[in-house]
mmCIF file of C-alpha atoms in Angstrom:
data_model
loop_
_atom_site.group_PDB
_atom_site.id
_atom_site.type_symbol
_atom_site.label_atom_id
_atom_site.label_comp_id
_atom_site.label_asym_id
_atom_site.label_seq_id
_atom_site.Cartn_x
_atom_site.Cartn_y
_atom_site.Cartn_z
ATOM 1 C CA MET A 85 23.528 -10.696 -43.927
ATOM 2 C CA THR A 86 25.945 -13.223 -45.337
ATOM 3 C CA ASN A 87 29.647 -13.764 -45.722
ATOM 4 C CA ASN A 88 31.171 -16.572 -47.709
ATOM 5 C CA GLN A 89 31.050 -19.208 -44.968
ATOM 6 C CA SER A 90 28.091 -18.330 -42.764
ATOM 7 C CA THR A 91 24.782 -16.500 -43.022
ATOM 8 C CA SER A 92 22.131 -15.030 -40.753
ATOM 9 C CA ASN A 93 19.311 -16.493 -42.885
ATOM 10 C CA ILE A 94 18.325 -20.011 -41.824
ATOM 11 C CA LEU A 95 15.513 -22.222 -43.138
ATOM 12 C CA MET A 96 13.935 -24.676 -40.674
ATOM 13 C CA ILE A 97 10.998 -27.074 -41.101
ATOM 14 C CA ARG A 98 8.557 -27.334 -38.179
ATOM 15 C CA PRO A 99 7.553 -30.998 -37.829
ATOM 16 C CA VAL A 100 4.032 -32.411 -37.773
ATOM 17 C CA ASN A 101 4.853 -36.146 -37.805
ATOM 18 C CA PHE A 102 8.387 -36.460 -36.486
ATOM 19 C CA GLY A 103 9.430 -39.928 -35.368
ATOM 20 C CA PHE A 104 11.842 -42.828 -35.692
ATOM 21 C CA ASN A 105 12.332 -43.512 -39.400
ATOM 22 C CA GLU A 106 12.585 -47.244 -40.150
ATOM 23 C CA GLU A 107 13.848 -46.521 -43.680
ATOM 24 C CA THR A 108 16.952 -44.648 -42.507
ATOM 25 C CA ALA A 109 17.807 -46.679 -39.408
ATOM 26 C CA GLU A 110 19.855 -49.316 -41.226
ATOM 27 C CA SER A 111 22.562 -46.827 -42.255
ATOM 28 C CA ASN A 112 22.232 -44.393 -39.327
ATOM 29 C CA ALA A 113 23.762 -45.828 -36.169
ATOM 30 C CA PHE A 114 22.915 -42.618 -34.285
ATOM 31 C CA GLN A 115 19.184 -43.404 -34.313
ATOM 32 C CA THR A 116 17.604 -44.908 -31.188
ATOM 33 C CA ARG A 117 13.915 -45.682 -31.035
ATOM 34 C CA ASP A 118 12.110 -43.958 -28.165
ATOM 35 C CA ALA A 119 9.864 -46.427 -26.353
ATOM 36 C CA ASN A 120 6.839 -44.136 -26.492
ATOM 37 C CA GLN A 121 6.611 -42.954 -30.097
ATOM 38 C CA GLN A 122 3.260 -41.242 -29.462
ATOM 39 C CA GLN A 123 4.974 -38.652 -27.271
ATOM 40 C CA VAL A 124 7.895 -38.143 -29.643
ATOM 41 C CA GLN A 125 6.180 -35.635 -31.970
ATOM 42 C CA ALA A 126 5.030 -33.426 -29.077
ATOM 43 C CA LYS A 127 8.480 -33.475 -27.477
ATOM 44 C CA ALA A 128 10.218 -32.845 -30.804
ATOM 45 C CA LEU A 129 7.932 -29.902 -31.524
ATOM 46 C CA ALA A 130 8.747 -28.307 -28.169
ATOM 47 C CA GLU A 131 12.474 -28.866 -28.781
ATOM 48 C CA PHE A 132 12.229 -27.425 -32.301
ATOM 49 C CA ASP A 133 10.482 -24.290 -31.017
ATOM 50 C CA GLY A 134 13.093 -23.986 -28.278
ATOM 51 C CA LEU A 135 15.981 -24.010 -30.747
ATOM 52 C CA VAL A 136 14.202 -21.492 -33.009
ATOM 53 C CA LYS A 137 13.719 -19.189 -30.005
ATOM 54 C CA VAL A 138 17.400 -19.406 -29.065
ATOM 55 C CA LEU A 139 18.400 -18.527 -32.639
ATOM 56 C CA LYS A 140 15.952 -15.631 -32.896
ATOM 57 C CA ASP A 141 16.960 -14.312 -29.455
ATOM 58 C CA ASN A 142 20.511 -14.145 -30.814
ATOM 59 C CA GLY A 143 19.534 -12.145 -33.893
ATOM 60 C CA VAL A 144 19.290 -14.910 -36.504
ATOM 61 C CA ASN A 145 16.630 -14.591 -39.204
ATOM 62 C CA VAL A 146 14.900 -17.986 -38.980
ATOM 63 C CA ILE A 147 12.512 -18.791 -41.821
ATOM 64 C CA VAL A 148 10.171 -21.396 -40.311
ATOM 65 C CA ILE A 149 8.114 -23.493 -42.731
ATOM 66 C CA ASP A 150 5.413 -25.820 -41.410
ATOM 67 C CA ASP A 151 5.643 -29.399 -42.617
ATOM 68 C CA THR A 152 2.531 -30.945 -44.135
ATOM 69 C CA ALA A 153 0.673 -33.897 -42.621
ATOM 70 C CA GLU A 154 0.688 -35.661 -45.989
ATOM 71 C CA PRO A 155 2.810 -37.188 -47.351
ATOM 72 C CA HIS A 156 4.300 -38.706 -44.202
ATOM 73 C CA THR A 157 7.867 -37.411 -43.811
ATOM 74 C CA PRO A 158 9.231 -38.311 -40.358
ATOM 75 C CA ASP A 159 12.636 -36.684 -41.066
ATOM 76 C CA SER A 160 11.438 -33.402 -42.593
ATOM 77 C CA ILE A 161 12.978 -31.613 -39.610
ATOM 78 C CA PHE A 162 16.375 -32.113 -41.367
ATOM 79 C CA PRO A 163 16.017 -30.010 -44.574
ATOM 80 C CA ASN A 164 19.750 -29.584 -45.179
ATOM 81 C CA ASN A 165 19.809 -33.067 -46.745
ATOM 82 C CA TRP A 166 17.502 -32.314 -49.679
ATOM 83 C CA VAL A 167 18.400 -28.721 -50.545
ATOM 84 C CA SER A 168 21.264 -26.232 -50.453
ATOM 85 C CA PHE A 169 21.266 -22.540 -51.311
ATOM 86 C CA HIS A 170 24.267 -20.726 -52.765
ATOM 87 C CA ASP A 171 25.372 -17.110 -52.985
ATOM 88 C CA ASN A 172 25.312 -17.079 -56.802
ATOM 89 C CA GLY A 173 21.552 -17.748 -56.738
ATOM 90 C CA GLU A 174 21.765 -21.485 -57.396
ATOM 91 C CA VAL A 175 19.656 -24.012 -55.530
ATOM 92 C CA PHE A 176 20.631 -27.705 -55.499
ATOM 93 C CA LEU A 177 18.208 -30.570 -54.923
ATOM 94 C CA TYR A 178 19.762 -33.863 -53.849
ATOM 95 C CA PRO A 179 19.207 -37.609 -54.311
ATOM 96 C CA MET A 180 18.085 -39.245 -51.060
ATOM 97 C CA GLN A 181 18.497 -42.888 -50.120
ATOM 98 C CA ALA A 182 15.238 -43.395 -48.186
ATOM 99 C CA GLY A 183 12.030 -43.317 -50.229
ATOM 100 C CA ASN A 184 10.106 -41.361 -47.606
ATOM 101 C CA ARG A 185 12.863 -38.747 -47.427
ATOM 102 C CA ARG A 186 12.509 -38.016 -51.154
ATOM 103 C CA LEU A 187 9.037 -36.714 -50.372
ATOM 104 C CA GLU A 188 10.594 -33.869 -48.363
ATOM 105 C CA ARG A 189 11.607 -31.997 -51.528
ATOM 106 C CA ARG A 190 9.109 -29.154 -51.893
ATOM 107 C CA GLU A 191 9.028 -26.728 -54.780
ATOM 108 C CA ASP A 192 6.686 -24.429 -52.838
ATOM 109 C CA ILE A 193 9.392 -23.775 -50.249
ATOM 110 C CA ILE A 194 11.832 -22.606 -52.913
ATOM 111 C CA MET A 195 9.142 -20.485 -54.575
ATOM 112 C CA GLY A 196 8.296 -18.921 -51.225
ATOM 113 C CA LEU A 197 11.903 -17.855 -50.701
ATOM 114 C CA GLU A 198 11.735 -15.906 -53.962
ATOM 115 C CA ASP A 199 9.694 -13.248 -52.135
ATOM 116 C CA ASN A 200 12.918 -12.145 -50.453
ATOM 117 C CA PHE A 201 15.769 -13.859 -52.290
ATOM 118 C CA ARG A 202 16.941 -14.213 -55.879
ATOM 119 C CA VAL A 203 16.881 -17.762 -57.241
ATOM 120 C CA LYS A 204 18.808 -17.929 -60.511
ATOM 121 C CA HIS A 205 18.152 -21.579 -61.244
ATOM 122 C CA VAL A 206 17.527 -24.923 -59.597
ATOM 123 C CA ILE A 207 19.908 -27.798 -60.275
ATOM 124 C CA ASP A 208 18.167 -31.094 -59.610
ATOM 125 C CA LEU A 209 20.437 -34.061 -58.905
ATOM 126 C CA SER A 210 17.595 -36.280 -57.674
ATOM 127 C CA ARG A 211 17.631 -38.250 -60.959
ATOM 128 C CA PHE A 212 20.511 -40.280 -59.531
ATOM 129 C CA GLU A 213 18.036 -42.016 -57.237
ATOM 130 C CA HIS A 214 17.148 -44.153 -60.274
ATOM 131 C CA GLU A 215 20.751 -45.402 -60.267
ATOM 132 C CA ASN A 216 20.806 -45.924 -56.473
ATOM 133 C CA LYS A 217 23.391 -43.157 -56.129
ATOM 134 C CA TYR A 218 22.925 -40.613 -53.366
ATOM 135 C CA LEU A 219 24.354 -37.328 -52.130
ATOM 136 C CA GLU A 220 22.396 -36.011 -49.187
ATOM 137 C CA GLY A 221 23.193 -32.324 -49.325
ATOM 138 C CA THR A 222 25.201 -30.670 -46.578
ATOM 139 C CA GLY A 223 24.858 -33.852 -44.563
ATOM 140 C CA SER A 224 26.957 -35.751 -47.097
ATOM 141 C CA MET A 225 29.188 -32.743 -47.750
ATOM 142 C CA VAL A 226 30.697 -30.312 -45.291
ATOM 143 C CA LEU A 227 31.312 -27.218 -47.379
ATOM 144 C CA ASP A 228 34.133 -24.760 -46.972
ATOM 145 C CA ARG A 229 32.260 -22.161 -48.989
ATOM 146 C CA GLU A 230 34.989 -19.537 -48.898
ATOM 147 C CA ASN A 231 37.665 -21.859 -50.286
ATOM 148 C CA LYS A 232 35.256 -23.942 -52.394
ATOM 149 C CA ILE A 233 36.169 -27.290 -50.837
ATOM 150 C CA ALA A 234 33.625 -30.076 -50.258
ATOM 151 C CA TYR A 235 34.689 -32.537 -47.547
ATOM 152 C CA ALA A 236 32.890 -35.860 -47.874
ATOM 153 C CA CYS A 237 33.183 -39.193 -46.093
ATOM 154 C CA LEU A 238 31.998 -41.819 -48.552
ATOM 155 C CA SER A 239 29.103 -43.989 -47.379
ATOM 156 C CA PRO A 240 25.926 -45.610 -48.742
ATOM 157 C CA ARG A 241 24.438 -42.092 -48.713
ATOM 158 C CA THR A 242 27.419 -40.286 -50.262
ATOM 159 C CA ASP A 243 28.331 -41.409 -53.771
ATOM 160 C CA GLU A 244 31.601 -40.134 -55.227
ATOM 161 C CA ASN A 245 30.199 -39.898 -58.775
ATOM 162 C CA VAL A 246 27.380 -37.576 -57.723
ATOM 163 C CA LEU A 247 29.865 -35.663 -55.569
ATOM 164 C CA ALA A 248 32.047 -35.167 -58.661
ATOM 165 C CA ILE A 249 29.064 -33.777 -60.587
ATOM 166 C CA PHE A 250 28.239 -31.344 -57.781
ATOM 167 C CA CYS A 251 31.863 -30.190 -57.761
ATOM 168 C CA LYS A 252 31.932 -29.768 -61.540
ATOM 169 C CA GLN A 253 28.747 -27.680 -61.420
ATOM 170 C CA THR A 254 29.968 -25.452 -58.582
ATOM 171 C CA GLY A 255 33.735 -25.265 -59.072
ATOM 172 C CA TYR A 256 34.333 -26.951 -55.725
ATOM 173 C CA LYS A 257 37.238 -29.309 -55.066
ATOM 174 C CA SER A 258 36.352 -32.522 -53.243
ATOM 175 C CA ILE A 259 38.285 -34.009 -50.343
ATOM 176 C CA LYS A 260 37.074 -37.622 -50.130
ATOM 177 C CA PHE A 261 37.789 -40.016 -47.312
ATOM 178 C CA HIS A 262 36.319 -42.888 -45.301
ATOM 179 C CA ALA A 263 35.121 -42.470 -41.722
ATOM 180 C CA VAL A 264 33.874 -45.134 -39.332
ATOM 181 C CA ASP A 265 32.525 -45.262 -35.807
ATOM 182 C CA GLU A 266 34.017 -47.296 -32.939
ATOM 183 C CA GLN A 267 32.276 -50.429 -34.252
ATOM 184 C CA GLY A 268 33.848 -49.954 -37.686
ATOM 185 C CA LEU A 269 30.560 -48.966 -39.344
ATOM 186 C CA ALA A 270 30.631 -46.271 -42.014
ATOM 187 C CA ILE A 271 29.521 -42.916 -40.636
ATOM 188 C CA TYR A 272 26.366 -42.094 -42.545
ATOM 189 C CA HIS A 273 26.877 -38.330 -42.938
ATOM 190 C CA THR A 274 30.030 -36.235 -42.932
ATOM 191 C CA ASN A 275 28.390 -33.526 -40.842
ATOM 192 C CA VAL A 276 28.156 -35.736 -37.758
ATOM 193 C CA MET A 277 31.940 -36.164 -37.617
ATOM 194 C CA MET A 278 33.034 -32.668 -38.675
ATOM 195 C CA CYS A 279 31.907 -29.080 -39.041
ATOM 196 C CA MET A 280 33.508 -26.158 -40.833
ATOM 197 C CA GLY A 281 33.577 -22.612 -39.519
ATOM 198 C CA SER A 282 35.145 -19.570 -41.124
ATOM 199 C CA GLN A 283 38.261 -19.895 -38.918
ATOM 200 C CA PHE A 284 37.999 -23.356 -37.349
ATOM 201 C CA SER A 285 37.016 -26.960 -37.976
ATOM 202 C CA VAL A 286 35.676 -29.379 -35.366
ATOM 203 C CA ILE A 287 36.480 -32.938 -36.435
ATOM 204 C CA CYS A 288 36.659 -36.475 -35.064
ATOM 205 C CA LEU A 289 40.041 -37.410 -36.520
ATOM 206 C CA ASP A 290 39.903 -40.825 -34.812
ATOM 207 C CA SER A 291 37.074 -41.804 -37.178
ATOM 208 C CA ILE A 292 39.406 -41.530 -40.220
ATOM 209 C CA SER A 293 41.368 -44.766 -39.843
ATOM 210 C CA ASN A 294 43.378 -44.474 -43.070
ATOM 211 C CA SER A 295 46.446 -42.410 -42.175
ATOM 212 C CA SER A 296 46.966 -40.941 -45.646
ATOM 213 C CA GLU A 297 43.301 -39.879 -45.845
ATOM 214 C CA LYS A 298 43.556 -38.350 -42.374
ATOM 215 C CA GLN A 299 46.679 -36.458 -43.439
ATOM 216 C CA LEU A 300 44.910 -35.232 -46.587
ATOM 217 C CA VAL A 301 41.990 -33.838 -44.566
ATOM 218 C CA MET A 302 44.207 -32.219 -41.917
ATOM 219 C CA LEU A 303 46.487 -30.621 -44.505
ATOM 220 C CA SER A 304 43.536 -29.227 -46.422
ATOM 221 C CA ILE A 305 42.056 -27.649 -43.286
ATOM 222 C CA GLU A 306 45.432 -26.281 -42.146
ATOM 223 C CA ASN A 307 46.236 -24.894 -45.596
ATOM 224 C CA THR A 308 43.068 -22.800 -45.462
ATOM 225 C CA GLY A 309 44.228 -21.256 -42.181
ATOM 226 C CA LYS A 310 41.622 -22.863 -39.940
ATOM 227 C CA GLU A 311 42.294 -24.202 -36.449
ATOM 228 C CA ILE A 312 41.555 -27.902 -36.009
ATOM 229 C CA ILE A 313 39.586 -28.750 -32.867
ATOM 230 C CA SER A 314 39.700 -32.507 -32.463
ATOM 231 C CA ILE A 315 36.857 -34.356 -30.738
ATOM 232 C CA SER A 316 36.686 -37.933 -29.460
ATOM 233 C CA PHE A 317 34.362 -40.741 -30.548
ATOM 234 C CA GLU A 318 32.364 -40.203 -27.364
ATOM 235 C CA GLN A 319 31.928 -36.514 -28.168
ATOM 236 C CA MET A 320 31.022 -37.310 -31.769
ATOM 237 C CA ASN A 321 28.361 -39.729 -30.506
ATOM 238 C CA ARG A 322 26.908 -36.803 -28.553
ATOM 239 C CA PHE A 323 26.808 -34.739 -31.764
ATOM 240 C CA ALA A 324 29.720 -32.424 -30.968
ATOM 241 C CA GLY A 325 30.668 -32.637 -34.657
ATOM 242 C CA ASN A 326 27.194 -31.494 -35.693
ATOM 243 C CA MET A 327 27.648 -27.769 -35.126
ATOM 244 C CA LEU A 328 27.002 -24.874 -37.506
ATOM 245 C CA GLU A 329 28.478 -21.406 -37.564
ATOM 246 C CA VAL A 330 25.821 -18.791 -38.321
ATOM 247 C CA GLU A 331 25.633 -15.022 -38.029
ATOM 248 C CA SER A 332 23.421 -12.669 -36.104
ATOM 249 C CA GLY A 333 21.751 -9.897 -38.072
ATOM 250 C CA ASN A 334 24.547 -7.505 -37.150
ATOM 251 C CA GLY A 335 27.284 -9.895 -38.252
ATOM 252 C CA ASP A 336 28.309 -11.444 -34.915
ATOM 253 C CA SER A 337 29.475 -15.028 -35.210
ATOM 254 C CA LEU A 338 27.432 -17.720 -33.462
ATOM 255 C CA ILE A 339 28.235 -21.419 -33.117
ATOM 256 C CA VAL A 340 25.020 -23.435 -32.835
ATOM 257 C CA LEU A 341 24.957 -26.880 -31.232
ATOM 258 C CA SER A 342 22.787 -29.020 -29.011
ATOM 259 C CA GLN A 343 22.904 -28.985 -25.214
ATOM 260 C CA ASN A 344 24.035 -32.617 -25.393
ATOM 261 C CA ALA A 345 26.971 -31.646 -27.611
ATOM 262 C CA TYR A 346 27.818 -28.590 -25.502
ATOM 263 C CA SER A 347 27.881 -30.687 -22.321
ATOM 264 C CA SER A 348 30.345 -33.103 -23.927
ATOM 265 C CA LEU A 349 32.973 -30.424 -24.602
ATOM 266 C CA THR A 350 35.992 -29.932 -22.374
ATOM 267 C CA ASP A 351 36.699 -26.516 -20.855
ATOM 268 C CA GLN A 352 39.623 -26.123 -23.234
ATOM 269 C CA GLN A 353 37.465 -26.906 -26.278
ATOM 270 C CA THR A 354 34.800 -24.448 -25.115
ATOM 271 C CA THR A 355 37.439 -21.752 -24.615
ATOM 272 C CA THR A 356 38.930 -22.397 -28.049
ATOM 273 C CA LEU A 357 35.559 -22.342 -29.814
ATOM 274 C CA SER A 358 34.558 -19.166 -27.980
ATOM 275 C CA LYS A 359 37.379 -17.333 -29.757
ATOM 276 C CA TYR A 360 35.431 -17.820 -32.977
ATOM 277 C CA GLY A 361 31.874 -17.144 -31.888
ATOM 278 C CA LYS A 362 29.293 -17.231 -29.120
ATOM 279 C CA LEU A 363 28.194 -20.787 -28.366
ATOM 280 C CA VAL A 364 24.403 -21.054 -28.425
ATOM 281 C CA TYR A 365 22.572 -24.282 -27.691
ATOM 282 C CA ALA A 366 19.236 -25.894 -26.825
ATOM 283 C CA ASP A 367 18.026 -29.248 -25.523
ATOM 284 C CA ILE A 368 16.962 -31.340 -28.535
ATOM 285 C CA HIS A 369 17.592 -34.834 -27.137
ATOM 286 C CA THR A 370 14.324 -36.357 -28.463
ATOM 287 C CA ILE A 371 15.192 -35.185 -31.984
ATOM 288 C CA GLU A 372 18.751 -36.461 -31.643
ATOM 289 C CA ASN A 373 17.761 -39.891 -30.306
ATOM 290 C CA ASN A 374 14.951 -40.687 -32.724
ATOM 291 C CA GLY A 375 16.221 -38.821 -35.778
ATOM 292 C CA GLY A 376 19.925 -39.528 -35.477
ATOM 293 C CA GLY A 377 20.707 -35.904 -36.318
ATOM 294 C CA SER A 378 21.281 -32.757 -34.322
ATOM 295 C CA ALA A 379 21.332 -28.959 -34.501
ATOM 296 C CA ARG A 380 23.285 -28.599 -37.744
ATOM 297 C CA CYS A 381 20.998 -31.038 -39.570
ATOM 298 C CA MET A 382 17.967 -28.918 -38.632
ATOM 299 C CA MET A 383 19.291 -25.777 -40.351
ATOM 300 C CA ALA A 384 19.520 -25.147 -44.089
ATOM 301 C CA GLU A 385 21.568 -21.996 -44.641
ATOM 302 C CA VAL A 386 20.062 -19.597 -47.167
ATOM 303 C CA HIS A 387 23.078 -18.051 -48.901
ATOM 304 C CA LEU A 388 20.972 -16.727 -51.788
ATOM 305 C CA PRO A 389 21.377 -13.044 -52.694
ATOM 306 C CA LEU A 390 18.604 -10.798 -51.415
ATOM 307 C CA SER A 391 16.069 -9.604 -53.942
ATOM 308 C CA ASN A 392 15.765 -5.870 -54.578
ATOM 309 C CA LEU A 393 12.337 -5.873 -52.967
ATOM 310 C CA SER A 394 13.476 -7.683 -49.836
ATOM 311 C CA LEU A 395 12.752 -6.141 -46.475
ATOM 312 C CA LEU A 396 14.971 -8.605 -44.612
#
């Protein structure tokens, strides 16, 4: 099932070589190297399987694809950065900053989805890598799919020219702004400081230091009738902004986040969020620490229309 904002069909990539990625660490302040990297893959695999189980137990259709041993792609567990799937049958491929992340793009995954979904055409933006311009999917953009608004904090991984091309292709309007952490460093991906549900938005407003940009973002969210749930820097650092609203197979709304993020929420925030969906979470701390991403980053929503032959 799918509505405009959320879907019950989720693509996830099961890791074979997950670990701290040297190539992304410079622009991702959320990454922390685990002392024992040899144990990281085994721990990450257990955490991945745990999150998949939680999703499936709550009625989500999780399409699990095994990563390949070669080429080496330590961040393949975060597929939402290289691909997005849209309800008109379009698939977008994105330009990635790190060389080893570009290897994550896999045509066979898209072809495999065509067993159950209709793919009208693939729009490949990866050519912008030759110009050192990047737009890392629904990491760089937080999409309000219903209202066709792309929220994007500009950073080394989010180029406004590529964003403009995405918006022109899709009919989206962009809301651009700058967001920084407590040290004043640019936040690498928009989806660590905000998430967009069908009736709410969780956002670290403190990270938007420019008052006019902050006002622009708040007005846009309020004008679409969504409730703003503000989180602190400390909560953002625990990935409370990295949530995703999904659906169960029977259309119930679920809000997926990590145990770390859930534990950071106040009782009032939990109560407010629970109005909009059941909060479901799993412990993925190894993935969060070494990868610098959390639950939302692990899920690529498949909004494609079902094929006539689909048994989903």
